[in-house]
């Protein structure tokens, strides 16, 4: 059986550092322990919280009946062909440590996703992405336990229904506990440097002009960028980028550009345009501004932070005020990335 802790403090288990408690905290280290943990769930009441690194949630503060903390370990190579390498990781592996391990092994492909907080099992739920790459592009398949039936199912990539910061697992909270994820990495690696900020960072390092880039060089550049822009959750509580970059129709984007020529925007494959949420928020005066113990980070308006003593209600109040201001000024509705519990 999984290890069970009663009346557990969850403050240290979420990167915002928000206070909350669980009546039961179960640490799950295998798919079999996850199946046995179903006995603690109330099928007619609270379905429970599946917790990875706690880096993409806002805990409102109400007591949670049962929390399943996924600590399933494991890293291995499964297969290799002329064009790809198939590797598998347990859902409890720390994401950044796993990324660097793949690079140390000579298996590139995830370097643009370096230093993203959280665990391997949480990565598909959110379909994490950064600097021109989404994790969905590298996922081959995964295993997930259906907590309503107790059956372990295999999901091929298409069955995960990935979308921008979304998946079938995020849309059905409390049902699926991911136990392992498999990644197909390219043998014929090409660096992804189309993201302007990353290209500038590499250029400033004198890389990519006269000699080929290496995956580790790209990873190191991504790490440097993230450390400059994002606060360390151990020092300043946060959940990374709080709002999704809104995607709007091209006509609407053209109208906004006419009024705001410096608005950053990126064409999408379907003809729509993705806007920079951080820019919209900064234009509304929220960068480095506080609302009680919560506020926007001084270096990046897209990051909401806990300056000390904030509750879930404080974070939600700040987020609502930001959304209202952006909607009023630009007519754009911002959608939060984290899940509210």
GROMACS .gro file of C-alpha atoms in nm:
model
  341
    1UNK     CA    1   0.000   0.000   0.000
    2UNK     CA    2   0.116   0.358  -0.054
    3UNK     CA    3   0.243   0.559   0.239
    4UNK     CA    4  -0.048   0.747   0.402
    5UNK     CA    5  -0.016   1.072   0.598
    6UNK     CA    6  -0.318   1.224   0.771
    7UNK     CA    7  -0.389   1.596   0.814
    8UNK     CA    8  -0.103   1.679   0.577
    9UNK     CA    9   0.024   2.032   0.522
   10UNK     CA   10   0.043   2.104   0.147
   11UNK     CA   11   0.222   2.440   0.171
   12UNK     CA   12   0.560   2.298   0.073
   13UNK     CA   13   0.407   2.081  -0.201
   14UNK     CA   14   0.293   2.369  -0.423
   15UNK     CA   15   0.536   2.615  -0.579
   16UNK     CA   16   0.317   2.914  -0.493
   17UNK     CA   17   0.365   2.822  -0.125
   18UNK     CA   18  -0.008   2.860  -0.059
   19UNK     CA   19  -0.151   2.719   0.263
   20UNK     CA   20  -0.380   2.417   0.236
   21UNK     CA   21  -0.427   2.082   0.407
   22UNK     CA   22  -0.526   1.733   0.300
   23UNK     CA   23  -0.713   1.490   0.518
   24UNK     CA   24  -0.503   1.216   0.356
   25UNK     CA   25  -0.181   1.241   0.156
   26UNK     CA   26  -0.077   0.922  -0.025
   27UNK     CA   27   0.266   0.895  -0.183
   28UNK     CA   28   0.244   0.668  -0.486
   29UNK     CA   29   0.564   0.504  -0.614
   30UNK     CA   30   0.428   0.253  -0.867
   31UNK     CA   31   0.125   0.187  -1.085
   32UNK     CA   32   0.022  -0.088  -0.844
   33UNK     CA   33   0.033   0.151  -0.549
   34UNK     CA   34  -0.176   0.394  -0.754
   35UNK     CA   35  -0.435   0.123  -0.812
   36UNK     CA   36  -0.446   0.040  -0.441
   37UNK     CA   37  -0.481   0.409  -0.356
   38UNK     CA   38  -0.825   0.405  -0.519
   39UNK     CA   39  -0.959   0.253  -0.198
   40UNK     CA   40  -0.911   0.590  -0.028
   41UNK     CA   41  -1.109   0.786  -0.289
   42UNK     CA   42  -1.477   0.869  -0.252
   43UNK     CA   43  -1.639   0.791  -0.591
   44UNK     CA   44  -1.947   0.995  -0.499
   45UNK     CA   45  -1.766   1.291  -0.348
   46UNK     CA   46  -1.429   1.461  -0.382
   47UNK     CA   47  -1.236   1.269  -0.654
   48UNK     CA   48  -0.908   1.371  -0.494
   49UNK     CA   49  -0.611   1.572  -0.618
   50UNK     CA   50  -0.336   1.417  -0.829
   51UNK     CA   51  -0.018   1.606  -0.744
   52UNK     CA   52   0.314   1.608  -0.927
   53UNK     CA   53   0.554   1.892  -0.854
   54UNK     CA   54   0.275   2.130  -0.755
   55UNK     CA   55   0.399   2.384  -1.009
   56UNK     CA   56   0.078   2.447  -1.199
   57UNK     CA   57  -0.193   2.472  -0.934
   58UNK     CA   58  -0.354   2.736  -0.716
   59UNK     CA   59  -0.480   2.592  -0.389
   60UNK     CA   60  -0.784   2.787  -0.276
   61UNK     CA   61  -0.735   2.678   0.087
   62UNK     CA   62  -1.034   2.453   0.147
   63UNK     CA   63  -0.942   2.112   0.297
   64UNK     CA   64  -0.889   1.842   0.035
   65UNK     CA   65  -1.006   1.491   0.121
   66UNK     CA   66  -0.735   1.291  -0.056
   67UNK     CA   67  -0.415   1.390  -0.237
   68UNK     CA   68  -0.225   1.136  -0.448
   69UNK     CA   69   0.138   1.254  -0.468
   70UNK     CA   70   0.292   1.082  -0.771
   71UNK     CA   71   0.653   0.981  -0.695
   72UNK     CA   72   0.695   0.701  -0.953
   73UNK     CA   73   1.066   0.683  -1.051
   74UNK     CA   74   1.248   0.538  -1.349
   75UNK     CA   75   1.439   0.629  -1.667
   76UNK     CA   76   1.531   0.392  -1.949
   77UNK     CA   77   1.590   0.356  -2.322
   78UNK     CA   78   1.337   0.124  -2.484
   79UNK     CA   79   1.424   0.117  -2.852
   80UNK     CA   80   1.638   0.275  -3.118
   81UNK     CA   81   1.595   0.300  -3.495
   82UNK     CA   82   1.778   0.480  -3.773
   83UNK     CA   83   1.559   0.785  -3.722
   84UNK     CA   84   1.461   0.793  -3.353
   85UNK     CA   85   1.527   0.687  -2.996
   86UNK     CA   86   1.241   0.578  -2.771
   87UNK     CA   87   1.285   0.647  -2.400
   88UNK     CA   88   1.055   0.611  -2.100
   89UNK     CA   89   1.037   0.793  -1.768
   90UNK     CA   90   0.835   0.740  -1.454
   91UNK     CA   91   0.577   1.008  -1.384
   92UNK     CA   92   0.748   1.116  -1.062
   93UNK     CA   93   1.080   1.206  -1.223
   94UNK     CA   94   1.174   1.574  -1.193
   95UNK     CA   95   1.127   1.717  -1.542
   96UNK     CA   96   1.444   1.926  -1.568
   97UNK     CA   97   1.662   1.648  -1.426
   98UNK     CA   98   1.513   1.412  -1.683
   99UNK     CA   99   1.581   1.655  -1.969
  100UNK     CA  100   1.944   1.698  -1.871
  101UNK     CA  101   1.981   1.319  -1.833
  102UNK     CA  102   1.866   1.269  -2.193
  103UNK     CA  103   2.123   1.522  -2.310
  104UNK     CA  104   2.399   1.363  -2.103
  105UNK     CA  105   2.309   1.032  -2.269
  106UNK     CA  106   2.340   1.191  -2.614
  107UNK     CA  107   1.966   1.190  -2.687
  108UNK     CA  108   1.868   1.546  -2.786
  109UNK     CA  109   1.522   1.679  -2.857
  110UNK     CA  110   1.396   1.818  -2.525
  111UNK     CA  111   1.658   2.090  -2.469
  112UNK     CA  112   1.417   2.378  -2.542
  113UNK     CA  113   1.208   2.262  -2.244
  114UNK     CA  114   1.495   2.284  -1.994
  115UNK     CA  115   1.433   2.420  -1.643
  116UNK     CA  116   1.054   2.399  -1.663
  117UNK     CA  117   0.939   2.311  -1.309
  118UNK     CA  118   0.732   2.004  -1.235
  119UNK     CA  119   0.743   1.633  -1.305
  120UNK     CA  120   0.739   1.410  -1.612
  121UNK     CA  121   0.384   1.296  -1.539
  122UNK     CA  122   0.254   1.652  -1.525
  123UNK     CA  123   0.417   1.755  -1.853
  124UNK     CA  124   0.153   1.594  -2.080
  125UNK     CA  125  -0.137   1.721  -1.866
  126UNK     CA  126  -0.043   2.081  -1.934
  127UNK     CA  127   0.129   2.011  -2.266
  128UNK     CA  128   0.419   2.222  -2.144
  129UNK     CA  129   0.602   2.430  -2.399
  130UNK     CA  130   0.873   2.692  -2.435
  131UNK     CA  131   1.098   2.852  -2.696
  132UNK     CA  132   0.926   2.704  -2.999
  133UNK     CA  133   0.859   2.350  -2.875
  134UNK     CA  134   0.563   2.176  -2.707
  135UNK     CA  135   0.616   1.846  -2.528
  136UNK     CA  136   0.337   1.691  -2.738
  137UNK     CA  137   0.576   1.703  -3.035
  138UNK     CA  138   0.808   1.457  -2.858
  139UNK     CA  139   0.560   1.228  -2.681
  140UNK     CA  140   0.514   0.883  -2.833
  141UNK     CA  141   0.267   0.739  -2.581
  142UNK     CA  142   0.196   0.719  -2.210
  143UNK     CA  143   0.035   0.500  -1.944
  144UNK     CA  144  -0.243   0.635  -1.723
  145UNK     CA  145  -0.454   0.473  -1.454
  146UNK     CA  146  -0.827   0.536  -1.479
  147UNK     CA  147  -0.910   0.606  -1.116
  148UNK     CA  148  -1.281   0.554  -1.183
  149UNK     CA  149  -1.227   0.196  -1.308
  150UNK     CA  150  -0.889   0.092  -1.173
  151UNK     CA  151  -0.763   0.005  -1.521
  152UNK     CA  152  -0.424   0.102  -1.659
  153UNK     CA  153  -0.457   0.230  -2.016
  154UNK     CA  154  -0.206   0.315  -2.286
  155UNK     CA  155  -0.256   0.644  -2.470
  156UNK     CA  156  -0.097   0.699  -2.809
  157UNK     CA  157  -0.014   1.062  -2.877
  158UNK     CA  158  -0.327   1.139  -3.078
  159UNK     CA  159  -0.549   0.993  -2.804
  160UNK     CA  160  -0.408   1.250  -2.560
  161UNK     CA  161  -0.595   1.523  -2.753
  162UNK     CA  162  -0.316   1.775  -2.707
  163UNK     CA  163  -0.384   2.143  -2.761
  164UNK     CA  164  -0.217   2.465  -2.650
  165UNK     CA  165  -0.148   2.410  -2.277
  166UNK     CA  166  -0.424   2.149  -2.274
  167UNK     CA  167  -0.495   1.775  -2.300
  168UNK     CA  168  -0.766   1.521  -2.229
  169UNK     CA  169  -0.608   1.471  -1.885
  170UNK     CA  170  -0.643   1.838  -1.794
  171UNK     CA  171  -1.003   1.840  -1.915
  172UNK     CA  172  -1.090   1.543  -1.691
  173UNK     CA  173  -0.927   1.636  -1.357
  174UNK     CA  174  -0.913   1.361  -1.098
  175UNK     CA  175  -0.976   1.078  -1.343
  176UNK     CA  176  -0.638   0.996  -1.493
  177UNK     CA  177  -0.317   0.935  -1.298
  178UNK     CA  178  -0.027   0.921  -1.542
  179UNK     CA  179   0.229   0.660  -1.440
  180UNK     CA  180   0.486   0.663  -1.724
  181UNK     CA  181   0.557   0.866  -2.038
  182UNK     CA  182   0.745   0.759  -2.351
  183UNK     CA  183   0.929   1.007  -2.571
  184UNK     CA  184   1.046   0.958  -2.930
  185UNK     CA  185   1.354   1.171  -2.987
  186UNK     CA  186   1.511   1.239  -3.328
  187UNK     CA  187   1.839   1.079  -3.427
  188UNK     CA  188   1.898   1.345  -3.693
  189UNK     CA  189   1.882   1.640  -3.457
  190UNK     CA  190   1.833   1.996  -3.574
  191UNK     CA  191   1.835   2.287  -3.325
  192UNK     CA  192   1.506   2.474  -3.282
  193UNK     CA  193   1.613   2.838  -3.266
  194UNK     CA  194   1.327   3.011  -3.450
  195UNK     CA  195   1.213   3.175  -3.125
  196UNK     CA  196   1.360   3.527  -3.145
  197UNK     CA  197   1.464   3.554  -2.780
  198UNK     CA  198   1.652   3.224  -2.792
  199UNK     CA  199   1.822   3.314  -3.121
  200UNK     CA  200   1.944   3.643  -2.970
  201UNK     CA  201   2.076   3.467  -2.659
  202UNK     CA  202   2.273   3.221  -2.870
  203UNK     CA  203   2.407   3.501  -3.089
  204UNK     CA  204   2.521   3.697  -2.783
  205UNK     CA  205   2.712   3.385  -2.677
  206UNK     CA  206   2.879   3.374  -3.018
  207UNK     CA  207   2.715   3.042  -3.102
  208UNK     CA  208   2.572   2.914  -3.426
  209UNK     CA  209   2.765   3.134  -3.669
  210UNK     CA  210   3.084   2.949  -3.760
  211UNK     CA  211   3.032   2.617  -3.581
  212UNK     CA  212   2.731   2.386  -3.535
  213UNK     CA  213   2.526   2.422  -3.220
  214UNK     CA  214   2.512   2.140  -2.969
  215UNK     CA  215   2.202   2.037  -2.772
  216UNK     CA  216   2.375   2.126  -2.445
  217UNK     CA  217   2.449   2.477  -2.573
  218UNK     CA  218   2.082   2.527  -2.656
  219UNK     CA  219   1.981   2.391  -2.314
  220UNK     CA  220   2.227   2.619  -2.135
  221UNK     CA  221   2.094   2.921  -2.326
  222UNK     CA  222   1.734   2.830  -2.235
  223UNK     CA  223   1.833   2.790  -1.870
  224UNK     CA  224   2.000   3.132  -1.869
  225UNK     CA  225   1.693   3.294  -2.024
  226UNK     CA  226   1.455   3.135  -1.776
  227UNK     CA  227   1.670   3.225  -1.477
  228UNK     CA  228   1.678   3.589  -1.584
  229UNK     CA  229   1.303   3.612  -1.636
  230UNK     CA  230   1.152   3.372  -1.382
  231UNK     CA  231   1.189   3.370  -1.004
  232UNK     CA  232   1.304   3.059  -0.822
  233UNK     CA  233   0.993   2.921  -0.642
  234UNK     CA  234   1.213   2.838  -0.344
  235UNK     CA  235   1.279   3.212  -0.303
  236UNK     CA  236   0.956   3.368  -0.434
  237UNK     CA  237   0.644   3.155  -0.466
  238UNK     CA  238   0.503   3.133  -0.818
  239UNK     CA  239   0.357   2.895  -1.075
  240UNK     CA  240   0.548   3.020  -1.378
  241UNK     CA  241   0.351   3.185  -1.656
  242UNK     CA  242   0.006   3.241  -1.506
  243UNK     CA  243  -0.193   3.320  -1.821
  244UNK     CA  244  -0.199   3.158  -2.163
  245UNK     CA  245  -0.093   3.370  -2.455
  246UNK     CA  246  -0.430   3.449  -2.616
  247UNK     CA  247  -0.497   3.336  -2.972
  248UNK     CA  248  -0.731   3.562  -3.168
  249UNK     CA  249  -0.863   3.601  -3.522
  250UNK     CA  250  -0.634   3.777  -3.770
  251UNK     CA  251  -0.885   4.056  -3.829
  252UNK     CA  252  -0.903   4.131  -3.458
  253UNK     CA  253  -0.523   4.130  -3.437
  254UNK     CA  254  -0.499   4.378  -3.726
  255UNK     CA  255  -0.734   4.614  -3.546
  256UNK     CA  256  -0.527   4.593  -3.228
  257UNK     CA  257  -0.205   4.654  -3.422
  258UNK     CA  258  -0.354   4.965  -3.574
  259UNK     CA  259  -0.401   5.105  -3.224
  260UNK     CA  260  -0.092   4.942  -3.068
  261UNK     CA  261   0.181   4.893  -3.335
  262UNK     CA  262   0.433   4.745  -3.088
  263UNK     CA  263   0.201   4.460  -2.984
  264UNK     CA  264   0.400   4.131  -3.013
  265UNK     CA  265   0.210   3.876  -3.220
  266UNK     CA  266   0.290   3.542  -3.384
  267UNK     CA  267   0.101   3.392  -3.683
  268UNK     CA  268  -0.050   3.048  -3.618
  269UNK     CA  269  -0.089   2.759  -3.866
  270UNK     CA  270  -0.467   2.809  -3.873
  271UNK     CA  271  -0.436   3.175  -3.974
  272UNK     CA  272  -0.501   3.319  -3.630
  273UNK     CA  273  -0.253   3.523  -3.427
  274UNK     CA  274  -0.103   3.454  -3.084
  275UNK     CA  275  -0.054   3.760  -2.864
  276UNK     CA  276   0.197   3.809  -2.581
  277UNK     CA  277  -0.006   3.803  -2.259
  278UNK     CA  278   0.283   3.952  -2.064
  279UNK     CA  279   0.290   4.259  -2.289
  280UNK     CA  280  -0.085   4.312  -2.249
  281UNK     CA  281  -0.054   4.290  -1.870
  282UNK     CA  282   0.246   4.522  -1.859
  283UNK     CA  283   0.064   4.783  -2.067
  284UNK     CA  284  -0.209   4.784  -1.804
  285UNK     CA  285   0.045   4.881  -1.539
  286UNK     CA  286   0.065   4.554  -1.350
  287UNK     CA  287   0.436   4.477  -1.379
  288UNK     CA  288   0.597   4.492  -1.032
  289UNK     CA  289   0.263   4.593  -0.881
  290UNK     CA  290   0.117   4.434  -0.568
  291UNK     CA  291  -0.232   4.367  -0.447
  292UNK     CA  292  -0.183   4.277  -0.084
  293UNK     CA  293   0.073   3.996  -0.044
  294UNK     CA  294   0.038   3.889  -0.410
  295UNK     CA  295   0.171   4.071  -0.713
  296UNK     CA  296   0.327   4.062  -1.059
  297UNK     CA  297   0.696   3.985  -1.081
  298UNK     CA  298   0.926   4.284  -1.133
  299UNK     CA  299   1.101   4.124  -1.432
  300UNK     CA  300   0.803   3.967  -1.608
  301UNK     CA  301   0.440   4.074  -1.581
  302UNK     CA  302   0.315   3.728  -1.678
  303UNK     CA  303   0.444   3.581  -1.351
  304UNK     CA  304   0.219   3.615  -1.046
  305UNK     CA  305   0.409   3.580  -0.719
  306UNK     CA  306   0.351   3.526  -0.350
  307UNK     CA  307   0.550   3.794  -0.164
  308UNK     CA  308   0.485   3.613   0.162
  309UNK     CA  309   0.170   3.507   0.342
  310UNK     CA  310  -0.056   3.504   0.036
  311UNK     CA  311  -0.353   3.269   0.019
  312UNK     CA  312  -0.527   3.119  -0.279
  313UNK     CA  313  -0.791   3.390  -0.249
  314UNK     CA  314  -0.520   3.658  -0.280
  315UNK     CA  315  -0.386   3.503  -0.601
  316UNK     CA  316  -0.734   3.466  -0.750
  317UNK     CA  317  -0.823   3.826  -0.662
  318UNK     CA  318  -0.506   3.953  -0.830
  319UNK     CA  319  -0.570   3.738  -1.139
  320UNK     CA  320  -0.929   3.863  -1.168
  321UNK     CA  321  -0.818   4.227  -1.150
  322UNK     CA  322  -0.558   4.170  -1.422
  323UNK     CA  323  -0.812   3.995  -1.644
  324UNK     CA  324  -1.059   4.279  -1.602
  325UNK     CA  325  -0.803   4.546  -1.690
  326UNK     CA  326  -0.678   4.364  -2.000
  327UNK     CA  327  -1.033   4.298  -2.117
  328UNK     CA  328  -1.132   4.661  -2.066
  329UNK     CA  329  -0.830   4.806  -2.247
  330UNK     CA  330  -0.774   4.554  -2.527
  331UNK     CA  331  -1.096   4.352  -2.547
  332UNK     CA  332  -0.894   4.032  -2.494
  333UNK     CA  333  -0.992   3.769  -2.238
  334UNK     CA  334  -0.694   3.612  -2.059
  335UNK     CA  335  -0.723   3.247  -1.958
  336UNK     CA  336  -0.522   3.116  -1.659
  337UNK     CA  337  -0.280   2.828  -1.711
  338UNK     CA  338  -0.289   2.683  -1.356
  339UNK     CA  339  -0.565   2.461  -1.225
  340UNK     CA  340  -0.762   2.603  -0.931
  341UNK     CA  341  -0.822   2.350  -0.652
   0.00000   0.00000   0.00000
